[in-house]
mmCIF file of N, CA and C in Angstrom:
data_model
loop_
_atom_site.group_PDB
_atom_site.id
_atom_site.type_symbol
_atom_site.label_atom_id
_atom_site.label_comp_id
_atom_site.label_asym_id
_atom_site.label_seq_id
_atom_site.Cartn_x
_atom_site.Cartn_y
_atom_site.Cartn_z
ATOM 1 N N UNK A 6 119.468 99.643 85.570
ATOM 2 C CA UNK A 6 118.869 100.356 86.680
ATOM 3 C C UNK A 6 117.399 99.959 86.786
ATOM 4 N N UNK A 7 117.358 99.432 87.691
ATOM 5 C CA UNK A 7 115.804 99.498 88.324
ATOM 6 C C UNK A 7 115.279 100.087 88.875
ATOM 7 N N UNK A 8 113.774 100.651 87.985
ATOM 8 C CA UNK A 8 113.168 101.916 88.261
ATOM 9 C C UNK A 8 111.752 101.623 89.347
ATOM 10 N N UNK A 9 111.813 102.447 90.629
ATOM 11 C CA UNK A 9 111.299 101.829 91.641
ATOM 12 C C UNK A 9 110.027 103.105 92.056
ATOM 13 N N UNK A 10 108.658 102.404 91.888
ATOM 14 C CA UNK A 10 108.017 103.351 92.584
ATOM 15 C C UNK A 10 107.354 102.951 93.951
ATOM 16 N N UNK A 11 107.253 103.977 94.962
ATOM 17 C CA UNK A 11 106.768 103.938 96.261
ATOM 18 C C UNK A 11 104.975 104.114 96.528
ATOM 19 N N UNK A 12 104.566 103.653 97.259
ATOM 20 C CA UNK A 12 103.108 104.014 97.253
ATOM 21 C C UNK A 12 102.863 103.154 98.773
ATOM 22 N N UNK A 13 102.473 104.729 99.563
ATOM 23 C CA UNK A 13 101.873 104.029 100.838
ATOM 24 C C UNK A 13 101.395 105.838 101.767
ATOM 25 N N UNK A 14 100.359 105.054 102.191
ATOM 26 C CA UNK A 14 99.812 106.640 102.877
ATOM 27 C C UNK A 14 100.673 107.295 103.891
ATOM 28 N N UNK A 15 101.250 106.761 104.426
ATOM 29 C CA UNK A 15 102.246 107.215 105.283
ATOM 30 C C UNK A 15 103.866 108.264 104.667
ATOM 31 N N UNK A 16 104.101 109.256 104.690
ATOM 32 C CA UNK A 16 105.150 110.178 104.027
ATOM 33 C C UNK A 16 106.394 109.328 104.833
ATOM 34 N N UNK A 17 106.600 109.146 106.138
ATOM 35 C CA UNK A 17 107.872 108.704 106.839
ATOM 36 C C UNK A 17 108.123 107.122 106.559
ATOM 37 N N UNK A 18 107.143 106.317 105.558
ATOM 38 C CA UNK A 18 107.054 105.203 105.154
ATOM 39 C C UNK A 18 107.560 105.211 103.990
ATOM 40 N N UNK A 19 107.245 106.386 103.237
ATOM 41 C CA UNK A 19 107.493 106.651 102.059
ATOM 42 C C UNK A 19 109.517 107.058 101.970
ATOM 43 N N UNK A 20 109.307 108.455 102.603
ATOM 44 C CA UNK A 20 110.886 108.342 102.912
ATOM 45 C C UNK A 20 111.985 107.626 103.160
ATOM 46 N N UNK A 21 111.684 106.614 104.382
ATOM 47 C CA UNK A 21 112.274 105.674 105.320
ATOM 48 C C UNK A 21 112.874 104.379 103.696
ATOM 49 N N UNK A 22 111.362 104.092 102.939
ATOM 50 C CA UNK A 22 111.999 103.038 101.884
ATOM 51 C C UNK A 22 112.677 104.116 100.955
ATOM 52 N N UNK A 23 112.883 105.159 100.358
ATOM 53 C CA UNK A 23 113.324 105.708 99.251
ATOM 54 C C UNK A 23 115.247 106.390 100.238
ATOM 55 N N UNK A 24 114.849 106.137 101.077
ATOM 56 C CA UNK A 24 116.493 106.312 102.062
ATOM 57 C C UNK A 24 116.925 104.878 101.537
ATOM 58 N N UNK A 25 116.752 103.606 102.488
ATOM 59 C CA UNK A 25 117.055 102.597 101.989
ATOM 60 C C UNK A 25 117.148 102.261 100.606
ATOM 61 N N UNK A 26 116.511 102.278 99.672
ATOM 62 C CA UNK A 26 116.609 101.946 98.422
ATOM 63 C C UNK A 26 117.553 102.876 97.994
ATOM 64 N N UNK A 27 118.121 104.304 98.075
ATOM 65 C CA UNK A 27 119.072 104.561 97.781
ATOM 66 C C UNK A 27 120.598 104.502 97.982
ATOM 67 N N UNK A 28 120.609 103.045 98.713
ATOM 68 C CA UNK A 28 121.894 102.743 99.250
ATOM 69 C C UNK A 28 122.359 101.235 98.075
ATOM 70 N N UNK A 29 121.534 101.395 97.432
ATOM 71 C CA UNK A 29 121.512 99.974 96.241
ATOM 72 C C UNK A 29 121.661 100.838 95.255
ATOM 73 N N UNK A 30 122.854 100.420 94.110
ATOM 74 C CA UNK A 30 122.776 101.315 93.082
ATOM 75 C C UNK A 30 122.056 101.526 92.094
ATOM 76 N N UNK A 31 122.009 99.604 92.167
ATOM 77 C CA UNK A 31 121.000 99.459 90.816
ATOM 78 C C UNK A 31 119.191 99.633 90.899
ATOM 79 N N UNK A 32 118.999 100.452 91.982
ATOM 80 C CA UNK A 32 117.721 100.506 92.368
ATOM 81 C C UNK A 32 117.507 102.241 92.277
ATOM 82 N N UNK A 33 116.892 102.762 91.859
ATOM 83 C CA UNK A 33 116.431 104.097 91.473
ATOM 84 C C UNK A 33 114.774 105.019 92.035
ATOM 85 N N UNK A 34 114.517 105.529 92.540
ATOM 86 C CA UNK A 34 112.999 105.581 93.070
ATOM 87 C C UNK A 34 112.819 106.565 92.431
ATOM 88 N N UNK A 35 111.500 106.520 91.350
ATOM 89 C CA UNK A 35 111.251 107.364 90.422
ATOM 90 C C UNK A 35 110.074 108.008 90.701
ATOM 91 N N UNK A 36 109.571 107.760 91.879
ATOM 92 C CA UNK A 36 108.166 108.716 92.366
ATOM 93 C C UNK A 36 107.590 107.733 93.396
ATOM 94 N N UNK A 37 106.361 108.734 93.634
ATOM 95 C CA UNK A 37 105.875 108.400 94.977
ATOM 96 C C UNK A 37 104.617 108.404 94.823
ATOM 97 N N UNK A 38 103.787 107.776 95.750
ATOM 98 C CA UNK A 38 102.181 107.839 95.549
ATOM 99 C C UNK A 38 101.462 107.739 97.120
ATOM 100 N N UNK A 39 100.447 108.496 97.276
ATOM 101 C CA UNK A 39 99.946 108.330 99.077
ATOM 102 C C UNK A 39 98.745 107.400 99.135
ATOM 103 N N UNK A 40 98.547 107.385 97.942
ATOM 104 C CA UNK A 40 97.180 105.843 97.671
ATOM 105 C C UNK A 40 97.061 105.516 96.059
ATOM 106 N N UNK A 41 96.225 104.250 96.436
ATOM 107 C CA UNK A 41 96.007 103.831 94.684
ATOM 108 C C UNK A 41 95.497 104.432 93.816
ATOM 109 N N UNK A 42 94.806 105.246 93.814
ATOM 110 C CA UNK A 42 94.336 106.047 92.620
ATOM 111 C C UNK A 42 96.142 107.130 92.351
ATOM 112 N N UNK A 43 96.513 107.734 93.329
ATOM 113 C CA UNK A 43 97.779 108.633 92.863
ATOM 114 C C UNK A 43 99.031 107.329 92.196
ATOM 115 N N UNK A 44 98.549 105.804 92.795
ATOM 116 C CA UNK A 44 99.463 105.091 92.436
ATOM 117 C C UNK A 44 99.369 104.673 90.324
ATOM 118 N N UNK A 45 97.843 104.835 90.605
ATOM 119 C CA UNK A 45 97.902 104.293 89.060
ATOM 120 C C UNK A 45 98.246 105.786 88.040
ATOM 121 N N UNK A 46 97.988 107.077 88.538
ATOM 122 C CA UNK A 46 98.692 108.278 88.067
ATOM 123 C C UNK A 46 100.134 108.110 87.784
ATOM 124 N N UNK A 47 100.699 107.823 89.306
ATOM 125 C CA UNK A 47 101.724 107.385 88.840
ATOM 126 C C UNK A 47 102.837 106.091 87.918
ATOM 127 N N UNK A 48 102.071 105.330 87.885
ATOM 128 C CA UNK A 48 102.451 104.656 86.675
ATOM 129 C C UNK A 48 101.924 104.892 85.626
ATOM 130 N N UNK A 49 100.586 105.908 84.967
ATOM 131 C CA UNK A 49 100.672 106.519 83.607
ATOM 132 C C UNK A 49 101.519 107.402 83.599
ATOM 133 N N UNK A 50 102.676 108.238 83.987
ATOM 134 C CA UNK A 50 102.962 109.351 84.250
ATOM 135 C C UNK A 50 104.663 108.759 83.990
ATOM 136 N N UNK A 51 105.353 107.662 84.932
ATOM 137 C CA UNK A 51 105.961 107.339 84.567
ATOM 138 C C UNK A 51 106.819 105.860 83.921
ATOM 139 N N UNK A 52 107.597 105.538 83.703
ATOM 140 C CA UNK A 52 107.728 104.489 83.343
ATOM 141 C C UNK A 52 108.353 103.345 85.040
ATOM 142 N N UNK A 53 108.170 102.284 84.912
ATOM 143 C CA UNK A 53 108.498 101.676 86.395
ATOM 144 C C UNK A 53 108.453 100.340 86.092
ATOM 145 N N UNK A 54 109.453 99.880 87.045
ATOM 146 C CA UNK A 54 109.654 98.529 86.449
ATOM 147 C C UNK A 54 109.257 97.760 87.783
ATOM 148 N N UNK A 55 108.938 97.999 89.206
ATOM 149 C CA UNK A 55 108.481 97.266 90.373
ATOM 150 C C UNK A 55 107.635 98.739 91.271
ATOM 151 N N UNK A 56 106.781 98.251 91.655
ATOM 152 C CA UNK A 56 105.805 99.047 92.360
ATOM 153 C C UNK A 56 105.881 98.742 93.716
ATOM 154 N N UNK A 57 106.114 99.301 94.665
ATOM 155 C CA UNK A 57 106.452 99.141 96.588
ATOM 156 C C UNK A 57 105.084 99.110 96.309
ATOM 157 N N UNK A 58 104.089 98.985 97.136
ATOM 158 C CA UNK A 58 102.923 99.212 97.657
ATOM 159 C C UNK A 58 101.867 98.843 98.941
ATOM 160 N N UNK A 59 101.472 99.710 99.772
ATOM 161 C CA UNK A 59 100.912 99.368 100.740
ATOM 162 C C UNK A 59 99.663 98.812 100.723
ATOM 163 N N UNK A 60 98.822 97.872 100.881
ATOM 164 C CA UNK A 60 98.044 97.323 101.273
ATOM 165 C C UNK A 60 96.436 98.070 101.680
ATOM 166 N N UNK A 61 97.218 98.754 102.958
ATOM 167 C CA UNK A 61 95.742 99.319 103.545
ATOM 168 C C UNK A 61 96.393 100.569 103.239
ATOM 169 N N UNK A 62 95.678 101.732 102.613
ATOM 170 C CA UNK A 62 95.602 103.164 102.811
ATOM 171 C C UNK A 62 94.434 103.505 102.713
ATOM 172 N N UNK A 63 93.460 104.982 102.982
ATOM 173 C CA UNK A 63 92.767 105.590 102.561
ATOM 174 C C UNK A 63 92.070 105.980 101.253
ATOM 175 N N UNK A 64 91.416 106.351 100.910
ATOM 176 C CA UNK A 64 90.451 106.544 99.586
ATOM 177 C C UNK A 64 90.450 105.048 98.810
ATOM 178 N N UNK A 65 91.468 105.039 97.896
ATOM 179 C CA UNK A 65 91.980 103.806 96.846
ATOM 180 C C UNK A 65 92.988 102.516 97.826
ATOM 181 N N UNK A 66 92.366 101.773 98.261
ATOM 182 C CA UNK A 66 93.443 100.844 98.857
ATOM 183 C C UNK A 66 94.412 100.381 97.761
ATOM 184 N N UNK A 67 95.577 99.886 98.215
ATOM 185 C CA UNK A 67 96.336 99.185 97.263
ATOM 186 C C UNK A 67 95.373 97.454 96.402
ATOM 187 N N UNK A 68 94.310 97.131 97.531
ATOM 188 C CA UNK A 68 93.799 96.276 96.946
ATOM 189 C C UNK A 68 92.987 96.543 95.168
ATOM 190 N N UNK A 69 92.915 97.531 95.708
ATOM 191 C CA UNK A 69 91.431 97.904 94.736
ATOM 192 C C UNK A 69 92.320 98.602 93.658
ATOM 193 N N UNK A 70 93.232 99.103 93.651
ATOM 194 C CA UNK A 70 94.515 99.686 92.591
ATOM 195 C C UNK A 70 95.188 98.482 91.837
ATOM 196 N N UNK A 71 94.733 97.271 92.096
ATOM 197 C CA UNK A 71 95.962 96.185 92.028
ATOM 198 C C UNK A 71 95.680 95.744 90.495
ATOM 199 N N UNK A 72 94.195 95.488 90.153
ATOM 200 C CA UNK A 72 93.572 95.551 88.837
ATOM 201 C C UNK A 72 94.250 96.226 88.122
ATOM 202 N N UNK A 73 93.326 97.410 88.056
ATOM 203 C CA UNK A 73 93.790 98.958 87.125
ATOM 204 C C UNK A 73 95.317 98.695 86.730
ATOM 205 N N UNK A 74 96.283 98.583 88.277
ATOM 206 C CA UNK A 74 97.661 98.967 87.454
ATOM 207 C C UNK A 74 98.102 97.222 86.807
ATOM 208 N N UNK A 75 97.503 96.601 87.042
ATOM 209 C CA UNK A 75 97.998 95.323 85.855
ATOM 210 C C UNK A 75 97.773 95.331 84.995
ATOM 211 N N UNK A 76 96.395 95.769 84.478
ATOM 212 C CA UNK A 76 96.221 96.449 83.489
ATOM 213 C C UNK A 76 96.822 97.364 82.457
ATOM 214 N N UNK A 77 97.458 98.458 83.484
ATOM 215 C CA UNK A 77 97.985 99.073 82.909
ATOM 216 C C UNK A 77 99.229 99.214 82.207
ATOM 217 N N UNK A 78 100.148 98.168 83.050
ATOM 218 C CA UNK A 78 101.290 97.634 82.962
ATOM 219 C C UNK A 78 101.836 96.231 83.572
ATOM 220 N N UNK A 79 101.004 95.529 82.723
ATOM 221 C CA UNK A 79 101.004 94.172 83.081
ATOM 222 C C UNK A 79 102.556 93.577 83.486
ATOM 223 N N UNK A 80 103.536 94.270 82.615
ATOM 224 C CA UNK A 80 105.089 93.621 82.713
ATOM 225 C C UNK A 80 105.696 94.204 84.325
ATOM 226 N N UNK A 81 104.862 95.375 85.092
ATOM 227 C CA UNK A 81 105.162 95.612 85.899
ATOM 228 C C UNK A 81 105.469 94.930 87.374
ATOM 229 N N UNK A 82 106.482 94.567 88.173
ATOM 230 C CA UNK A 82 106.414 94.261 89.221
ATOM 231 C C UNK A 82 105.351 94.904 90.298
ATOM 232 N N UNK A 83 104.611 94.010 90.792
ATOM 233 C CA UNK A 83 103.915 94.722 92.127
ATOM 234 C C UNK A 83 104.440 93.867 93.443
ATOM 235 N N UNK A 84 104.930 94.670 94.285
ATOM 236 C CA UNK A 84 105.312 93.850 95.699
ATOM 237 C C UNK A 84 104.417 94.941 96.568
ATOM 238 N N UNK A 85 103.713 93.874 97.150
ATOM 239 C CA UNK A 85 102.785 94.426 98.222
ATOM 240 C C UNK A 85 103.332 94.746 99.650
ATOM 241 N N UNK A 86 103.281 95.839 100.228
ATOM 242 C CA UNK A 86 104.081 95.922 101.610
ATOM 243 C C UNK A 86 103.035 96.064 102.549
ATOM 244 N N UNK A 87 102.648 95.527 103.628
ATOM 245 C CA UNK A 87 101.722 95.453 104.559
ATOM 246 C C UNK A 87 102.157 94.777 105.542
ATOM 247 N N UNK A 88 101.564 95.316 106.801
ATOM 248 C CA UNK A 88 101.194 95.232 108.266
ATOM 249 C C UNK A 88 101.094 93.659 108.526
ATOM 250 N N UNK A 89 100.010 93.182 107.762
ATOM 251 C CA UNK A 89 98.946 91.862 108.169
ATOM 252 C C UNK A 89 100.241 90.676 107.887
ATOM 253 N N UNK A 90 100.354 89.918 108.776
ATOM 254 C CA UNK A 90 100.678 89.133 108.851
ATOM 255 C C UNK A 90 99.840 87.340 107.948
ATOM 256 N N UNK A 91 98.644 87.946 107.949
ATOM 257 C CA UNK A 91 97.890 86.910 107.677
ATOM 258 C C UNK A 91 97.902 86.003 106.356
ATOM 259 N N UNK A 92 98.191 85.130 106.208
ATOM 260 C CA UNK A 92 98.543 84.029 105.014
ATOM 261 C C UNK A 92 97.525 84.173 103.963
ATOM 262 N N UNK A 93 96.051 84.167 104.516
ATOM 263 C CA UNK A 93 95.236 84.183 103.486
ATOM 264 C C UNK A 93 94.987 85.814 102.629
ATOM 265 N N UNK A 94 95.715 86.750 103.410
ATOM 266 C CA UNK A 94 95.862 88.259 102.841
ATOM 267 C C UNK A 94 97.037 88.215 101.523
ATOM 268 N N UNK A 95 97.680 87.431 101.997
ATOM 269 C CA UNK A 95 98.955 86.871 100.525
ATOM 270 C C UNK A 95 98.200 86.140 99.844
ATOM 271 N N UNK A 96 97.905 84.935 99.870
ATOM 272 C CA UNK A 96 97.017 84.414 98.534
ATOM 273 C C UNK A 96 95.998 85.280 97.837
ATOM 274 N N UNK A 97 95.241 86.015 98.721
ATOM 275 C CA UNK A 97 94.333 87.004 97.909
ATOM 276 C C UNK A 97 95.200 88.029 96.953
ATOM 277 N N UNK A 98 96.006 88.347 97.022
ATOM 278 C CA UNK A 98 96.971 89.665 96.676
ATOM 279 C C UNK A 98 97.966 89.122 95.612
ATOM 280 N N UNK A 99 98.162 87.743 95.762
ATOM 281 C CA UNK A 99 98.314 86.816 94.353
ATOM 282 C C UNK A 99 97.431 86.555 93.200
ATOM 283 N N UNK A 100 96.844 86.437 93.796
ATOM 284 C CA UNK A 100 95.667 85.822 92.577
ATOM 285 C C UNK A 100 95.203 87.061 91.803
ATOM 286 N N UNK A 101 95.088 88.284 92.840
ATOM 287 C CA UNK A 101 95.019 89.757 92.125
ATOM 288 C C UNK A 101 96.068 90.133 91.059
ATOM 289 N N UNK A 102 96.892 90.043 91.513
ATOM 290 C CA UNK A 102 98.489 90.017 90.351
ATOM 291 C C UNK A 102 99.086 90.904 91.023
ATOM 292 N N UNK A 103 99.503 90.554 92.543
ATOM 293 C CA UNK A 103 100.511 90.989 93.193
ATOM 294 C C UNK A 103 101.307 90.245 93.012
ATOM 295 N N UNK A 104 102.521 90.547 92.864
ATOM 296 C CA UNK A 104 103.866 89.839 92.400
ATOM 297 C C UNK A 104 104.485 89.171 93.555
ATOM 298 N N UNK A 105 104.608 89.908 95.345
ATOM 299 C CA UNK A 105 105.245 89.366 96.043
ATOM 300 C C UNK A 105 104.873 90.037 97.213
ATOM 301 N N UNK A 106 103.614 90.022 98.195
ATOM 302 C CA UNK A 106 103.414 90.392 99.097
ATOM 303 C C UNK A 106 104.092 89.885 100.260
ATOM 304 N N UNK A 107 104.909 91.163 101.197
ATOM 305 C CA UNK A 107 106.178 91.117 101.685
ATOM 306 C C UNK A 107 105.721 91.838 102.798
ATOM 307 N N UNK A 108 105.702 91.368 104.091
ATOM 308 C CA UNK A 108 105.537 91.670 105.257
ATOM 309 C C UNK A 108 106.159 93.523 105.693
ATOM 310 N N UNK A 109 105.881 94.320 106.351
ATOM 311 C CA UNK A 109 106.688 95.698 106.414
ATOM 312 C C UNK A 109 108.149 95.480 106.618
ATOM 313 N N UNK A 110 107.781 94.397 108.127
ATOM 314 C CA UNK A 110 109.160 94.199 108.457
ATOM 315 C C UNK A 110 110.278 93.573 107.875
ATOM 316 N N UNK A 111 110.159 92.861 106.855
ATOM 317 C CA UNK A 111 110.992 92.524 105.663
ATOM 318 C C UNK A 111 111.848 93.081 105.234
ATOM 319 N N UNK A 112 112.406 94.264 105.395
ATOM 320 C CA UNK A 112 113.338 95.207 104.889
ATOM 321 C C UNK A 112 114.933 94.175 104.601
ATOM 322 N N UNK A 113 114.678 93.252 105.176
ATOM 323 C CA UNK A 113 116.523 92.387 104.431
ATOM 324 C C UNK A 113 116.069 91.874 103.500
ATOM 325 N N UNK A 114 115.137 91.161 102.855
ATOM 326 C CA UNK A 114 114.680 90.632 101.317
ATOM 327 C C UNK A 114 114.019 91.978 100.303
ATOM 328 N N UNK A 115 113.529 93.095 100.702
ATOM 329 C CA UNK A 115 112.913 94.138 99.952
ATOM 330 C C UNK A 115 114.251 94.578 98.625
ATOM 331 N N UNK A 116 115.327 94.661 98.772
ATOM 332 C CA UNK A 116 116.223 95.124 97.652
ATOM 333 C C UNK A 116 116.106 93.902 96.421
ATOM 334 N N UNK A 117 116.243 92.436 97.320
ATOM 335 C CA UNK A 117 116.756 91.722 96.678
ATOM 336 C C UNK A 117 114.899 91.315 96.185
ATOM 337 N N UNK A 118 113.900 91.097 96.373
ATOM 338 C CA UNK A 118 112.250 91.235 96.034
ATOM 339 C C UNK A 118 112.158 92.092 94.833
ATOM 340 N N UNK A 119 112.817 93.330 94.898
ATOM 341 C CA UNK A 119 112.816 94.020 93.658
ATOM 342 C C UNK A 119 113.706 93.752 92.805
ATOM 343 N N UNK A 120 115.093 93.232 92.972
ATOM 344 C CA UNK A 120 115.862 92.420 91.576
ATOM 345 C C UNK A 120 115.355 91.129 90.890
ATOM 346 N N UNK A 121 114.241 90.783 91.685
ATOM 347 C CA UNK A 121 113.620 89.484 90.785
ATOM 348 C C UNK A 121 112.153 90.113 90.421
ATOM 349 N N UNK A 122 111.587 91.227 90.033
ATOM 350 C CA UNK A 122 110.619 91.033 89.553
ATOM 351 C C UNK A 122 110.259 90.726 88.051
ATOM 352 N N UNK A 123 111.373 90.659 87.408
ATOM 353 C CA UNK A 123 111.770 89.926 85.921
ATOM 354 C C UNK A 123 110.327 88.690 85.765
ATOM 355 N N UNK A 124 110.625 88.083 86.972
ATOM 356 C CA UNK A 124 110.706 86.669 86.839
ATOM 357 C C UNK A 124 108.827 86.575 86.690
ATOM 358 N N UNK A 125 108.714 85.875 85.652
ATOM 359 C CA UNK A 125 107.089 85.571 85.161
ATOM 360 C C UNK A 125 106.342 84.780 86.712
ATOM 361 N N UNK A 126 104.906 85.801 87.145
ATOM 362 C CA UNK A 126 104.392 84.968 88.337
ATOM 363 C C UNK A 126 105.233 85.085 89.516
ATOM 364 N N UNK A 127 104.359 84.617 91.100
ATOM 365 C CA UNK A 127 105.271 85.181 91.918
ATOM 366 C C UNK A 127 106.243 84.756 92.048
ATOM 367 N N UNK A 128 107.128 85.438 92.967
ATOM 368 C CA UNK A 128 108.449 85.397 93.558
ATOM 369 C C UNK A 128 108.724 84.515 94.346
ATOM 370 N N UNK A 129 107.574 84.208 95.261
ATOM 371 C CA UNK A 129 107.953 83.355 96.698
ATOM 372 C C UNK A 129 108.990 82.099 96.494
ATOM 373 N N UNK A 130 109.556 81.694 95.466
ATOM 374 C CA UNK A 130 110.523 80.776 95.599
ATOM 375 C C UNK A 130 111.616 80.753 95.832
ATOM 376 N N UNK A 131 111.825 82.944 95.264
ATOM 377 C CA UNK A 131 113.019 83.206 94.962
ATOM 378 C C UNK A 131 113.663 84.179 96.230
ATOM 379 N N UNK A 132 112.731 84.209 97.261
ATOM 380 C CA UNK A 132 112.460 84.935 98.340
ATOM 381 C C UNK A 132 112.200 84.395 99.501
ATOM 382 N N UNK A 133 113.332 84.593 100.665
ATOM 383 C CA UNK A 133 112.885 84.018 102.267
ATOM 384 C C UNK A 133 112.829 85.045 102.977
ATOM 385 N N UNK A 134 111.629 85.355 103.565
ATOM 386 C CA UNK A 134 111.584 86.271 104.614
ATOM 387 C C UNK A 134 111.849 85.511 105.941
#
């Protein structure tokens, strides 16, 4: 079972992926977060093996959280979920130790984004949006 946490300021963003992700068995959503500071709470708090995460929110962006929680749990998957379309917003969010920054609209690769976060370094090889 893969243990899945959510993090994005939006509650119907939050819902909308923890609906979907519960239609995969082997995918589990073990909490929720409305920005990066509640996100890195929530990974001291629980155990998680891939982190959803939004990009732009309020107070703590997901940018500025991206440190701290590698830190904190370096073996952790981070897949970045955001708006921006922009190429050079993915290389930045790599080099941070985002695992696989994944467009919103992505929702047909997001199940299968979180069964490869095993894999050492990013994903993009193992992933077509």
């Amino acid at each position: 079972m893969i243990k899945v946490g959510i993090v994005d300021d939006h509650a119907i963003v939050r819902s909308g992926l923890r609906q979907f992700l519960s239609e995969h068995v082997d995918l589990r959503v073990v909490g929720e977060a409305g920005n990066g500071r509640e996100a890195i709470d929530l990974v001291r708090e629980h155990e998680i093996d891939v982190l959803l995460m939004d990009l732009s929110m309020p107070g703590q962006s997901g940018i500025d959280a991206l440190a701290m929680l590698r830190a904190k749990a370096p073996d952790m998957g981070i897949l970045i979920l955001s708006g921006y379309p922009e190429e050079h917003y993915a290389i930045n969010l790599i080099r941070q130790g985002a695992r696989e920054p994944l467009h919103k609209s992505s929702t047909h690769v997001l199940a299968h984004a979180c069964r490869v976060r095993q894999h050492p370094g990013p994903c993009s090889n193992s992933i077509s949006a």
